[in-house]
PDB file of C-alpha atoms in Angstrom:
ATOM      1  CA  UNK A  29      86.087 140.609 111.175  1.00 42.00           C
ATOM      2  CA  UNK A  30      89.712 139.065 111.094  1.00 48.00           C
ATOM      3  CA  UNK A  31      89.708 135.283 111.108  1.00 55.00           C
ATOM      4  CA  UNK A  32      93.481 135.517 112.793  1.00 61.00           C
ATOM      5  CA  UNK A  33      92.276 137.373 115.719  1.00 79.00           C
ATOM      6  CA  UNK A  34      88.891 135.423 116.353  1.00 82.00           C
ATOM      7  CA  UNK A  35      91.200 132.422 116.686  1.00 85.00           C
ATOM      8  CA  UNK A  36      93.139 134.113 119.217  1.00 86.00           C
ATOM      9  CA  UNK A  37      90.248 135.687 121.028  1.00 86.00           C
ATOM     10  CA  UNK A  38      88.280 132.474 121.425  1.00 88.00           C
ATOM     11  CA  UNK A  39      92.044 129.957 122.359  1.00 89.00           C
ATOM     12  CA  UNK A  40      92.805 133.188 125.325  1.00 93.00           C
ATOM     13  CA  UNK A  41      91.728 131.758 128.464  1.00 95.00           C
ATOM     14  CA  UNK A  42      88.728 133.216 130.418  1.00 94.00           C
ATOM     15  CA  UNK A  43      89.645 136.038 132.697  1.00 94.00           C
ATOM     16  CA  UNK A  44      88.417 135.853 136.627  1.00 94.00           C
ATOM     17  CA  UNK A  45      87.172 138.762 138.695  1.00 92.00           C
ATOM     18  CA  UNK A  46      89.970 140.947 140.134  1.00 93.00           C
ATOM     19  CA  UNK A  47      90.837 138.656 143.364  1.00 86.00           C
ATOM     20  CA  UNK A  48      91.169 135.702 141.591  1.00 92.00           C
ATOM     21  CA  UNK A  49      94.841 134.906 139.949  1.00 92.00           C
ATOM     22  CA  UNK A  50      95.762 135.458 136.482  1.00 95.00           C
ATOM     23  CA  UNK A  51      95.097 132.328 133.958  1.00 96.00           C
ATOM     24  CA  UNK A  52      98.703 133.771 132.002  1.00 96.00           C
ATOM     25  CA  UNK A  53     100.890 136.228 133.076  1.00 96.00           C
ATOM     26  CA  UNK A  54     101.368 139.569 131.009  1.00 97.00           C
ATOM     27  CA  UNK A  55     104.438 138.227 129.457  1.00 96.00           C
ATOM     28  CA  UNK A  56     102.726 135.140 127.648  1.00 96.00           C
ATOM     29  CA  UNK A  57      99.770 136.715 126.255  1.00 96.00           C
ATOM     30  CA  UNK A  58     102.113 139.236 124.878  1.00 95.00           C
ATOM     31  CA  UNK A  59     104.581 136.334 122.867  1.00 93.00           C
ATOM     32  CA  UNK A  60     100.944 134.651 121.954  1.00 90.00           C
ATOM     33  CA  UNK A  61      99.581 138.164 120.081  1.00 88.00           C
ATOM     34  CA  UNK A  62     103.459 139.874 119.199  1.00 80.00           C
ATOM     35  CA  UNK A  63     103.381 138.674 116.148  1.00 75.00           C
ATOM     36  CA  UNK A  64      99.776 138.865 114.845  1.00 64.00           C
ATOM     37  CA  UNK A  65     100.694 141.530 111.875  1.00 70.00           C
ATOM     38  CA  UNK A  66     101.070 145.559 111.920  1.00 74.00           C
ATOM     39  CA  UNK A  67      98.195 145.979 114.814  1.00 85.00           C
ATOM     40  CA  UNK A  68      99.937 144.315 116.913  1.00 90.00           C
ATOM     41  CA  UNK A  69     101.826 147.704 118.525  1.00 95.00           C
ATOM     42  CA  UNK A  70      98.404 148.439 119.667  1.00 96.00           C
ATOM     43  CA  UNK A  71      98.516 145.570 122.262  1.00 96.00           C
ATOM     44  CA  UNK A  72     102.258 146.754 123.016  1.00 97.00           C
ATOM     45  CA  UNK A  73     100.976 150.455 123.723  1.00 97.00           C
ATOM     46  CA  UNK A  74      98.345 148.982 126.156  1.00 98.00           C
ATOM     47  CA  UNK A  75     100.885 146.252 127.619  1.00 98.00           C
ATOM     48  CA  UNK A  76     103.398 149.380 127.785  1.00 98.00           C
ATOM     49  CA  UNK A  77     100.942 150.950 130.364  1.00 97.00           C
ATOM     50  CA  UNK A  78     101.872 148.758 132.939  1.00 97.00           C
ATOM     51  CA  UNK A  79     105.793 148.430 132.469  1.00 98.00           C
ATOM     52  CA  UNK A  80     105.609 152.303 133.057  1.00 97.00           C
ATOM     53  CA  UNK A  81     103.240 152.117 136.614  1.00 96.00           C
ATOM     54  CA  UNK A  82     106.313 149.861 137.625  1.00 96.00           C
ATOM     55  CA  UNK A  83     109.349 152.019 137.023  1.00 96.00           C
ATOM     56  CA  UNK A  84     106.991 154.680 138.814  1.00 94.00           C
ATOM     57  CA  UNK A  85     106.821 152.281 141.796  1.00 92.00           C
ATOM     58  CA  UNK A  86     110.571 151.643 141.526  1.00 94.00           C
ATOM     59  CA  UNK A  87     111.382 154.938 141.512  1.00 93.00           C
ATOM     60  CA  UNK A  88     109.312 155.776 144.316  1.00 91.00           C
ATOM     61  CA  UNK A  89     110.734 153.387 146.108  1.00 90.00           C
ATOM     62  CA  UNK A  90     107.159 151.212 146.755  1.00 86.00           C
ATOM     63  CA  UNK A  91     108.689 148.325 145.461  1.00 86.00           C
ATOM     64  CA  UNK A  92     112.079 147.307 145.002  1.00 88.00           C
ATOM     65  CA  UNK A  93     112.468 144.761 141.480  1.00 90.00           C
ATOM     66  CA  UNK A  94     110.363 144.390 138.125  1.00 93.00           C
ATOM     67  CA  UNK A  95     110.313 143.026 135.375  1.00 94.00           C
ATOM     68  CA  UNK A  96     109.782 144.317 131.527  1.00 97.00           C
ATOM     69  CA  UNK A  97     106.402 143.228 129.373  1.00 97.00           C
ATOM     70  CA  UNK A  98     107.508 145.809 126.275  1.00 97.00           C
ATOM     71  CA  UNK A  99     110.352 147.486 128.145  1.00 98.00           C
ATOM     72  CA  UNK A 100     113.534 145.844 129.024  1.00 97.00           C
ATOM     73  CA  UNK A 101     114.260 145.319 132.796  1.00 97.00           C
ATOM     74  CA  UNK A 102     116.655 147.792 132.961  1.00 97.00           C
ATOM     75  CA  UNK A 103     114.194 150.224 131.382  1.00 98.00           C
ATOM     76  CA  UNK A 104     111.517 149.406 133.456  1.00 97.00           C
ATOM     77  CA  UNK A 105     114.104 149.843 137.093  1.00 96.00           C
ATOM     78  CA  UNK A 106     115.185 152.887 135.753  1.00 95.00           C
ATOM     79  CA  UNK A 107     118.524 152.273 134.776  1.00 96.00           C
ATOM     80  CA  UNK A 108     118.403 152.920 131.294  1.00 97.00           C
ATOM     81  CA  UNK A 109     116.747 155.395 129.044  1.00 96.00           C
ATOM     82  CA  UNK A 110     113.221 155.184 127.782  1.00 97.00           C
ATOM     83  CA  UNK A 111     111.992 155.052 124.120  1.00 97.00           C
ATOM     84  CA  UNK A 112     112.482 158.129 122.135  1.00 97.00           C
ATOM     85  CA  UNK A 113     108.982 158.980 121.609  1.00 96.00           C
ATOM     86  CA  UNK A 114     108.711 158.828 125.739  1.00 96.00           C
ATOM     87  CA  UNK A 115     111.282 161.308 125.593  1.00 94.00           C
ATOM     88  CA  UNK A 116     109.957 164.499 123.352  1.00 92.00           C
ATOM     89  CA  UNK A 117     109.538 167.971 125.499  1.00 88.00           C
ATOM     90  CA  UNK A 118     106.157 168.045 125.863  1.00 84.00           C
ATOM     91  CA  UNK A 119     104.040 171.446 125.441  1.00 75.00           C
ATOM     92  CA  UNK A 120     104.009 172.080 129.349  1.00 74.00           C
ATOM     93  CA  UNK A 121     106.004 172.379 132.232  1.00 77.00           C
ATOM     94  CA  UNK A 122     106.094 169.960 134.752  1.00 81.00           C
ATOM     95  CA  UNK A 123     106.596 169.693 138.262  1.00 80.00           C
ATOM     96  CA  UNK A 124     107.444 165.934 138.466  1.00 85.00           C
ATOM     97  CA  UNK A 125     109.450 164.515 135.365  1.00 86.00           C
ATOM     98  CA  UNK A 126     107.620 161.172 135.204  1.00 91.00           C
ATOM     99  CA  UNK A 127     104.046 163.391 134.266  1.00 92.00           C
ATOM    100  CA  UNK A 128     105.999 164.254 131.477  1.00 93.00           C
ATOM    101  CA  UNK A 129     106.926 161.064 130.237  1.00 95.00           C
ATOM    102  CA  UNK A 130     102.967 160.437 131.188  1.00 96.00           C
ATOM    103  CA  UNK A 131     102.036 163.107 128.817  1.00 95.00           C
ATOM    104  CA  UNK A 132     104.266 161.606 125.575  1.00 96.00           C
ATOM    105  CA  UNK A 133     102.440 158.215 126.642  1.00 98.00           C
ATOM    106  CA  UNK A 134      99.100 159.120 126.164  1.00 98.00           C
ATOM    107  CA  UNK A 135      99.795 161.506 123.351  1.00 97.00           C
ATOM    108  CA  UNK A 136     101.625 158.272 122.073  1.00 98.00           C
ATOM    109  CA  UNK A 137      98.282 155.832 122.089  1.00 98.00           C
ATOM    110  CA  UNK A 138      96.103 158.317 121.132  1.00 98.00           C
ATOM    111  CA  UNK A 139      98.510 158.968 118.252  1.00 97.00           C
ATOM    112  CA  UNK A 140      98.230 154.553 117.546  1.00 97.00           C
ATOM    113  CA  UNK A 141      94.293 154.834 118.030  1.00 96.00           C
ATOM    114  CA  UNK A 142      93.616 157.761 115.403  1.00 96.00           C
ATOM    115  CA  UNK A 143      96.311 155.951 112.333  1.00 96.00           C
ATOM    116  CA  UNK A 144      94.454 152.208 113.181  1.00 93.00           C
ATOM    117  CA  UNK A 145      91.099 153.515 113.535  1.00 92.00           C
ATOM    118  CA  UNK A 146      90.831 152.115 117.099  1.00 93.00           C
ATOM    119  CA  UNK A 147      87.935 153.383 119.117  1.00 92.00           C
ATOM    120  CA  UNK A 148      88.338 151.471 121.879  1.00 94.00           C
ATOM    121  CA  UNK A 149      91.780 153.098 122.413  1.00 95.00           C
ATOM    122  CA  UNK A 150      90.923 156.558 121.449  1.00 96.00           C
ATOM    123  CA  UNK A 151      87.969 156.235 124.423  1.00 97.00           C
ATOM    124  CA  UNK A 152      90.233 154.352 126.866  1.00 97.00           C
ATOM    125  CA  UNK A 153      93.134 156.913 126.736  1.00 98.00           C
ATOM    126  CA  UNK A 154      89.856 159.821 127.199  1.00 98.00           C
ATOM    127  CA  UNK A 155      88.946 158.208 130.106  1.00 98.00           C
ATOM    128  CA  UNK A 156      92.181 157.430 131.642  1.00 98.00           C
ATOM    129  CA  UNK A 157      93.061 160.756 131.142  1.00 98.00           C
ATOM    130  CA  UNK A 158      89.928 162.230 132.532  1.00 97.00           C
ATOM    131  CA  UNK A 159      90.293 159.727 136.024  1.00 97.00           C
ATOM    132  CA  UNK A 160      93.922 160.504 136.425  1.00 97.00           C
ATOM    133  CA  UNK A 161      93.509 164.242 135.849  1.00 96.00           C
ATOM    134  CA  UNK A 162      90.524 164.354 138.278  1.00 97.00           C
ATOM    135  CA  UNK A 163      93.073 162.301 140.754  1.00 96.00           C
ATOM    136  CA  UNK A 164      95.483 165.018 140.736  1.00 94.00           C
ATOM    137  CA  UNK A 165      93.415 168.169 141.022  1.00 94.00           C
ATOM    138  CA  UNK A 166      91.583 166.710 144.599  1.00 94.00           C
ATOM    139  CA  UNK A 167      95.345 166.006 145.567  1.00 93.00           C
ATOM    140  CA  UNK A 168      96.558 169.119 144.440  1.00 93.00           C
ATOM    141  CA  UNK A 169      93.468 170.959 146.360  1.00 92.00           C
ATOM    142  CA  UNK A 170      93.864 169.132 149.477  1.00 91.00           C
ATOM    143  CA  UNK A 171      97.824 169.754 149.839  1.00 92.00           C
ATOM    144  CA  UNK A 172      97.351 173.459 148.851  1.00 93.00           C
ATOM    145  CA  UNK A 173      99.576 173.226 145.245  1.00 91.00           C
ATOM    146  CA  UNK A 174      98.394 174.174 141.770  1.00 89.00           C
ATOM    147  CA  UNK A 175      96.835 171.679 140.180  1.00 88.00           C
ATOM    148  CA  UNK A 176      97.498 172.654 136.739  1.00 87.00           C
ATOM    149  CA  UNK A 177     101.027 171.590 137.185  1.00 88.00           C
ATOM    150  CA  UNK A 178     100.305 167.921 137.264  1.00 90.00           C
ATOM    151  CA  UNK A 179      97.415 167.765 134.950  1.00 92.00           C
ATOM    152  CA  UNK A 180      98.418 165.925 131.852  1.00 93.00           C
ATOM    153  CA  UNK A 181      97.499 165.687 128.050  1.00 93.00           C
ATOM    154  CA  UNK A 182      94.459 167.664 129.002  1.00 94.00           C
ATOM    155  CA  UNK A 183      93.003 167.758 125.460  1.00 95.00           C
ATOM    156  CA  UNK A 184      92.926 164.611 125.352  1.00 97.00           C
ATOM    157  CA  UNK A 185      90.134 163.843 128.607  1.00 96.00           C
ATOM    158  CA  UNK A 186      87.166 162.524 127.839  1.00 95.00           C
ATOM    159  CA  UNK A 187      84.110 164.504 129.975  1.00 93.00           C
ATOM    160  CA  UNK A 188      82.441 161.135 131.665  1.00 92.00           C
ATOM    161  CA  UNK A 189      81.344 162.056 134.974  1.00 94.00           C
ATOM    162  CA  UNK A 190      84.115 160.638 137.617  1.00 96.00           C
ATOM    163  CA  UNK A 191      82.423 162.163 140.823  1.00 94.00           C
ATOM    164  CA  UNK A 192      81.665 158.587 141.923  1.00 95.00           C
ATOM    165  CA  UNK A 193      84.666 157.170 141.442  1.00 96.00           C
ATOM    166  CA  UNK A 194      86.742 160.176 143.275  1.00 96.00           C
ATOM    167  CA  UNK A 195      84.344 160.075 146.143  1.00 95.00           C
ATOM    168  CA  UNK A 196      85.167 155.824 146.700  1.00 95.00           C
ATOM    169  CA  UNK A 197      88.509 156.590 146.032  1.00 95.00           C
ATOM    170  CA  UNK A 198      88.717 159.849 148.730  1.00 94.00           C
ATOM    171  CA  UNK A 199      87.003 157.392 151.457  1.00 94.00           C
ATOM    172  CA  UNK A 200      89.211 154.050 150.993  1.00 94.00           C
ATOM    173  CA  UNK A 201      90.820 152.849 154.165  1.00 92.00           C
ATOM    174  CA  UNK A 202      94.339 152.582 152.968  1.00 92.00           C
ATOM    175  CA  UNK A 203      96.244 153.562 149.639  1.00 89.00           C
ATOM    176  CA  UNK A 204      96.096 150.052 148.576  1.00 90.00           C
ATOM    177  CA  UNK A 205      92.661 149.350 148.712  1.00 91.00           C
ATOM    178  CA  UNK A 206      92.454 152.922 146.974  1.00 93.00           C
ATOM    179  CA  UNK A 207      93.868 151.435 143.854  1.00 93.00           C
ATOM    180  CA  UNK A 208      91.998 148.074 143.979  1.00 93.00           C
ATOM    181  CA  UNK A 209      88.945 150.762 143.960  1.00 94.00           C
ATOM    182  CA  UNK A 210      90.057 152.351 140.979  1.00 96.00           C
ATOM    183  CA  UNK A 211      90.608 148.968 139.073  1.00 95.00           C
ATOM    184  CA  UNK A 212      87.228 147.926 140.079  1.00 95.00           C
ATOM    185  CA  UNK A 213      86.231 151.084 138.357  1.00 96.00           C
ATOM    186  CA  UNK A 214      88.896 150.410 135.457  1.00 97.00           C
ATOM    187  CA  UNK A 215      87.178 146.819 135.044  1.00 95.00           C
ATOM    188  CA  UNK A 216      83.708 148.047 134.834  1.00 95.00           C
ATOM    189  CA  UNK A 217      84.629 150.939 132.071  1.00 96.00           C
ATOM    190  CA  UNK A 218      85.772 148.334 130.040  1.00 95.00           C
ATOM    191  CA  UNK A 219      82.716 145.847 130.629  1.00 91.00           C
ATOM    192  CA  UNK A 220      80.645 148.864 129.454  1.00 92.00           C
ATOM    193  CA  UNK A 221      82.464 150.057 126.369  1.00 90.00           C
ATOM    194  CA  UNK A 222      83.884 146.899 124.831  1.00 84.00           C
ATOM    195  CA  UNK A 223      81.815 145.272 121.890  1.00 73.00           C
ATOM    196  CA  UNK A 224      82.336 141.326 122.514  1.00 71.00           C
ATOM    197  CA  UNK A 225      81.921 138.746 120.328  1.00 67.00           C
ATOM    198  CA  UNK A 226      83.992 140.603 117.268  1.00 74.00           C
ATOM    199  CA  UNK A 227      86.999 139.229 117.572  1.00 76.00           C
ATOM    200  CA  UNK A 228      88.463 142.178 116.312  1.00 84.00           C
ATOM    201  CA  UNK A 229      91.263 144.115 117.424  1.00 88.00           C
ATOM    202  CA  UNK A 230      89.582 146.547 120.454  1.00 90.00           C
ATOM    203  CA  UNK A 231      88.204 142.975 121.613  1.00 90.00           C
ATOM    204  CA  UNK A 232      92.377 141.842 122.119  1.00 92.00           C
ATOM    205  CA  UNK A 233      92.891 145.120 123.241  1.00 94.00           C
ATOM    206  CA  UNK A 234      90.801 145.179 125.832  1.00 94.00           C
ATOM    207  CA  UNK A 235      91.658 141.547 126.778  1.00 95.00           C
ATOM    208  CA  UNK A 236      95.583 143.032 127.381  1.00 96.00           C
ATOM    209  CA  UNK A 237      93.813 145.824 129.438  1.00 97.00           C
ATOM    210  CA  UNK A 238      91.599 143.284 131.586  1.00 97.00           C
ATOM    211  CA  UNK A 239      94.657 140.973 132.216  1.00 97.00           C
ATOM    212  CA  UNK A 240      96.699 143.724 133.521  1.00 97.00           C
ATOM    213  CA  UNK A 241      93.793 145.230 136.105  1.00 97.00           C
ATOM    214  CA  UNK A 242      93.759 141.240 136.973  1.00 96.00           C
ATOM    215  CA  UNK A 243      97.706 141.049 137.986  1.00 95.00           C
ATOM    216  CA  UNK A 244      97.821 144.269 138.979  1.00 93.00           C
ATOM    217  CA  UNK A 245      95.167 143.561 141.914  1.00 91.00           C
ATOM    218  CA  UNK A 246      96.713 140.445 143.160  1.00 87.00           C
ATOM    219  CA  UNK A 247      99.795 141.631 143.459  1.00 86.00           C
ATOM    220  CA  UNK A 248      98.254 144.688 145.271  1.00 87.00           C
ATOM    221  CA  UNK A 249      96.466 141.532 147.425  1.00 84.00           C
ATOM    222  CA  UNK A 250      99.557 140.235 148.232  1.00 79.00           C
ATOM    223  CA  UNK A 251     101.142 143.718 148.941  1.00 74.00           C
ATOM    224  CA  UNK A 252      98.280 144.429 151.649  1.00 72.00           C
ATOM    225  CA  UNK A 253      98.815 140.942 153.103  1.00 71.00           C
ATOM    226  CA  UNK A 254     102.400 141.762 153.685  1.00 64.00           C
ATOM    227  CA  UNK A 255     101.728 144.849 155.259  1.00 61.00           C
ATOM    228  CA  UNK A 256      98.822 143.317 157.593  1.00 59.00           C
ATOM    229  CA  UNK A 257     101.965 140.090 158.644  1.00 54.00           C
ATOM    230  CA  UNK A 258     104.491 143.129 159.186  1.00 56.00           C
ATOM    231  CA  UNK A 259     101.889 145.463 161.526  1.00 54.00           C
ATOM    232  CA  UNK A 260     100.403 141.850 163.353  1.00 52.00           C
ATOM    233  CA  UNK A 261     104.347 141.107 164.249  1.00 55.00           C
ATOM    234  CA  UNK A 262     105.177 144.338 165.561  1.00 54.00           C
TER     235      UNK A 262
END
């Protein structure tokens, strides 16, 4: 057990369910762990996560500013380059560049969980992995395109049974509440494979990974309440 990071653990605030706001944003837990020795690029590969979901939603056009956790702005809106080891060629060909960078990401963590001895990582990136791949093959299937062209680090999928998830997922009423479903999914893989009580570091790291399922909902929250003012005024 490390002594530093059971004082951290036990002075982080408690985090709510998903529709309640964060306690801290993503940006002040990271400057209270940054500088908690060697370890703490773990945290920074799980805060990095996020910063990358954004510059996909820039890019795409669903949203229209953010702002960097481990990136810099401009990395995160797409105006300058990424890290390096975002940027290797990886060992397949893809149809849309940002499964690429996808691929060097995971690759990338899994890389950080095997030289720390991290298990919570190592099972969080198989999972992950496993969920997103799944994701892509039903859309693949149901537009008619082959799905091994946006299936990514596939070596590194864990085999836990996703049917459940895919079939909430298929039936949600809009593409918000789709990804509030998969968070709810996110938060309850973590409940079930994180060892409280510790304080070590897969306890932080799964902290970082809670907090950002917590922001990330309420700002999907206030995303569907926009949409629901913008249909009511038409």
């Amino acid at each position: 057990m490390s002594k530093r990071y059971y004082f951290i653990v036990t002075s982080l605030p408690e985090l709510p369910e998903l529709s309640q706001p964060a306690p801290l944003t993503l940006v002040e837990f990271r400057e209270l762990v940054i500088d908690e020795g060697p370890q703490s690029v773990l945290v920074d590969a799980v805060l990095l996560e996020e910063d990358l979901t954004m510059r996909q939603a820039i890019l795409s056009g669903e949203i229209d500013h953010a702002e960097g956790i481990v990136l810099t702005d401009e990395q995160v809106m797409g105006r300058a380059d990424l890290p390096d080891f975002l940027q290797i060629e990886p060992d397949h060909h893809y149809r849309i560049t940002e499964d690429a960078i996808w691929w060097n990401y995971y690759n990338y963590v899994n890389d950080l969980a095997l030289r720390y001895h991290s298990n919570f990582l190592r099972d969080w990136v198989g999972f992950e992995v496993n969920l997103r791949n799944t994701l892509s093959q039903v859309r693949a299937e149901k537009l008619g395109l082959q799905a091994s062209d946006y299936i990514v680090a596939e070596d590194l999928a864990g085999d836990q049974d996703v049917s459940d998830i895919i079939s909430a997922w298929s039936s949600a009423p809009t593409p918000i509440k789709a990804m509030q479903l998969l968070d709810q999914y996110r938060r309850k893989w973590l409940d079930d494979n994180v060892a409280y009580y510790n304080f070590g570091i897969d306890e932080l790291l799964a902290y970082a990974r809670t907090l950002i399922l917590v922001v990330r909902w309420h700002r999907l929250e206030e995303l569907s309440k926009n949409e629901t003012a913008q249909s009511d005024s038409r």
